Each structure stands twice: as structure tokens, then as C-alpha cells.
Coordinates of C-alpha atoms in Angstrom, one line a residue:
X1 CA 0.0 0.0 0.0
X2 CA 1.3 3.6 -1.0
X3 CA 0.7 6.0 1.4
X4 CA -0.2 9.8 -0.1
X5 CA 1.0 12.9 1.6
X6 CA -1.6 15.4 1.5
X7 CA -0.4 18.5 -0.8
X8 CA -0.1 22.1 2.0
X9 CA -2.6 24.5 0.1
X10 CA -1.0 28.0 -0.1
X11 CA -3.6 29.4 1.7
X12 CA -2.7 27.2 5.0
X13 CA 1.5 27.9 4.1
X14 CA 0.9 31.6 3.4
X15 CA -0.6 32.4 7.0
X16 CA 2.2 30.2 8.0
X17 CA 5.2 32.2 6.9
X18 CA 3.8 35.5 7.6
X19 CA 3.3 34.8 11.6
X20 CA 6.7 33.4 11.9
X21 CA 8.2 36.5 9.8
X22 CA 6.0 38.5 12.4
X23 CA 7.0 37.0 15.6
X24 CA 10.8 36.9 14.9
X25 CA 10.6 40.6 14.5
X26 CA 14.0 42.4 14.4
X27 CA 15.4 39.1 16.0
X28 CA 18.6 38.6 14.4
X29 CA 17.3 35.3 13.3
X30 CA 14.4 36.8 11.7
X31 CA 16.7 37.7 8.2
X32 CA 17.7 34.2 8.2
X33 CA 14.4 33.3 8.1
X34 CA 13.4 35.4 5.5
X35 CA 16.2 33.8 3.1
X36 CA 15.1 30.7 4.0
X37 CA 11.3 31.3 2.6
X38 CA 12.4 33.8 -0.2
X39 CA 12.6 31.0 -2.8
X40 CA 9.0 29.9 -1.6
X41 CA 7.7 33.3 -1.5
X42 CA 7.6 33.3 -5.2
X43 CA 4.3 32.1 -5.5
X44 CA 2.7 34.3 -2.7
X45 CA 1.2 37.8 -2.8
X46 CA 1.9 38.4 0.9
X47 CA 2.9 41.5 2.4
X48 CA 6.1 39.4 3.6
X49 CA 7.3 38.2 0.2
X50 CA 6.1 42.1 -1.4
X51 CA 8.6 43.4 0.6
X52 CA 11.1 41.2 0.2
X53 CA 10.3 41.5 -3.9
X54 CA 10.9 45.3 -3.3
X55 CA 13.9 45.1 -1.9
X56 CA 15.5 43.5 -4.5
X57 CA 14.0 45.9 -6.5
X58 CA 15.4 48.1 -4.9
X59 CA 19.0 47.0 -4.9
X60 CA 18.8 46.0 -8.2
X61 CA 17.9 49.6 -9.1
X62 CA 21.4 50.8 -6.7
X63 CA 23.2 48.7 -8.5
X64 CA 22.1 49.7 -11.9
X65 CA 22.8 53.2 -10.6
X66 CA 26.2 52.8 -9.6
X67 CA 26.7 51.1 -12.6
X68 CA 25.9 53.6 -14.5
X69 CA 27.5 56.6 -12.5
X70 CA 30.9 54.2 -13.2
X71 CA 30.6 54.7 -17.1
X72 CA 29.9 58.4 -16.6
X73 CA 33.1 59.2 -15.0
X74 CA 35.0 56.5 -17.1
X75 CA 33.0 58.3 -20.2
X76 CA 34.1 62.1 -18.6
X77 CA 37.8 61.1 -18.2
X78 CA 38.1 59.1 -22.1
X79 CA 36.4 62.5 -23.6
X80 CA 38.7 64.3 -21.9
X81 CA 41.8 62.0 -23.2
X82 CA 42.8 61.4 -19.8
X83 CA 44.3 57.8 -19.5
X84 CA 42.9 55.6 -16.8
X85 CA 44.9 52.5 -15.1
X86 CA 43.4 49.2 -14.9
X87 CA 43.8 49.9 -11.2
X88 CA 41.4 53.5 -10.9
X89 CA 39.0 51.3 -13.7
X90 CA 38.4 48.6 -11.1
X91 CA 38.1 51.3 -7.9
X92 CA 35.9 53.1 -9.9
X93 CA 33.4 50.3 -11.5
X94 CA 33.6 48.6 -8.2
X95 CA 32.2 51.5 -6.4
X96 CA 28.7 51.3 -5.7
X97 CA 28.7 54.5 -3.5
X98 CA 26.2 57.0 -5.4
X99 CA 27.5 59.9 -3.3
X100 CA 30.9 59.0 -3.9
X101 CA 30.8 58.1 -7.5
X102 CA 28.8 61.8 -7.8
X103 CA 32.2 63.5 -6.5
X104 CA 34.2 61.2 -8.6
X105 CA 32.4 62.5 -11.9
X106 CA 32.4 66.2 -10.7
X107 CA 36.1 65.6 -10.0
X108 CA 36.6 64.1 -13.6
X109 CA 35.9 67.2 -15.4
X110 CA 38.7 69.6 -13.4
X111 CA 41.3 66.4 -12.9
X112 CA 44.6 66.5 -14.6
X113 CA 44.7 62.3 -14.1
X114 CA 42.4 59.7 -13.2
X115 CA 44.1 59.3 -9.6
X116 CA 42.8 62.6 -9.2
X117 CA 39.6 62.3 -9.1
X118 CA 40.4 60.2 -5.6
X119 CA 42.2 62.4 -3.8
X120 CA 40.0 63.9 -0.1
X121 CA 39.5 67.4 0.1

């Protein structure tokens, strides 16, 4: 005789996650929790796995920004003929700092060199 496990309807798992999220709060263990269930979450329109769909959004977005505030000071310094080192091109496409790469690209357009545009004020 086979014995048949009874499929968990979403609408029993659902309830499920979200209490747990809630209790754990701001516990510590309550982001390990959340990593744990973001794979499951896939399915679900709870406020739980919305929120965790809008932070990666969200950091997708940052990363896409800093991404492109890299290839505007790399594109600033190549019209301006100034040579960049494979060194300043991996500080300055592995920067994902809006602020800083904003000061980078001002920089950019007075700088003699690409190290320049790293020195503090």
C-alpha cells in the first residue's frame, strides 16, 4: 500500500510564513528566516514576500545606478583624453557609492589624471 502525503494548500503555508516573519521581528534570526522562505515566496502575494520582492527591486535599481554613474566618470575622463589605469578602472566600477561616485564624476571634469579624481579634500 502507498501511502499519499496530502499537498499544503498555499492558503494554510501563506498564514504560516507571515506569523513566523512577524514573531521573529528584528530578532537577528528573523533575516535568516526570511532567506530561508524567499525562494517559496515566489508564489505568494503576501505582504512578507512584497517586501522582500521590493527590496530586490530596490538593490537591483542601486546597483544599476552605480553602474551607471561608473561609465559616466570613465566616459568624462576618455572624452577628456585622460588615461585611466586598470587599477582607478576597477576602484571606480567597483564603487557602488552613489555619493561617492557623484564626487568622482564632478572631479573628472577639473582632474589632470584619473588618480585625481580620488584624492580627499
Amino acid at each position: 500500500m502507498t501511502r499519499v502525503l496530502p499537498d499544503t494548500p498555499a492558503e494554510l503555508a501563506n498564514p504560516i510564513i507571515e506569523l513566523i516573519a512577524q514573531g521573529l521581528g528584528k530578532h537577528p534570526s528573523a533575516e535568516l528566516w526570511r532567506k530561508l522562505v524567499a525562494v517559496d515566496l515566489s508564489f505568494y502575494k503576501s505582504p512578507l514576500s512584497e517586501e522582500l520582492r521590493a527590496e530586490g527591486r530596490a538593490e537591483g535599481r542601486a546597483q544599476g545606478e552605480a553602474r551607471r554613474a561608473a561609465e559616466d566618470v570613465l566616459a568624462v575622463l576618455a572624452e577628456r583624453g585622460v588615461g585611466v589605469s586598470e587599477e582607478a578602472r576597477e576602484r571606480i566600477t567597483g564603487c557602488g557609492d552613489a555619493e561617492t561616485l557623484s564626487r568622482w564624476l564632478r572631479r573628472a571634469v577639473t582632474c589632470p589624471s584619473a588618480d585625481g579624481i580620488f584624492t580627499e579634500e
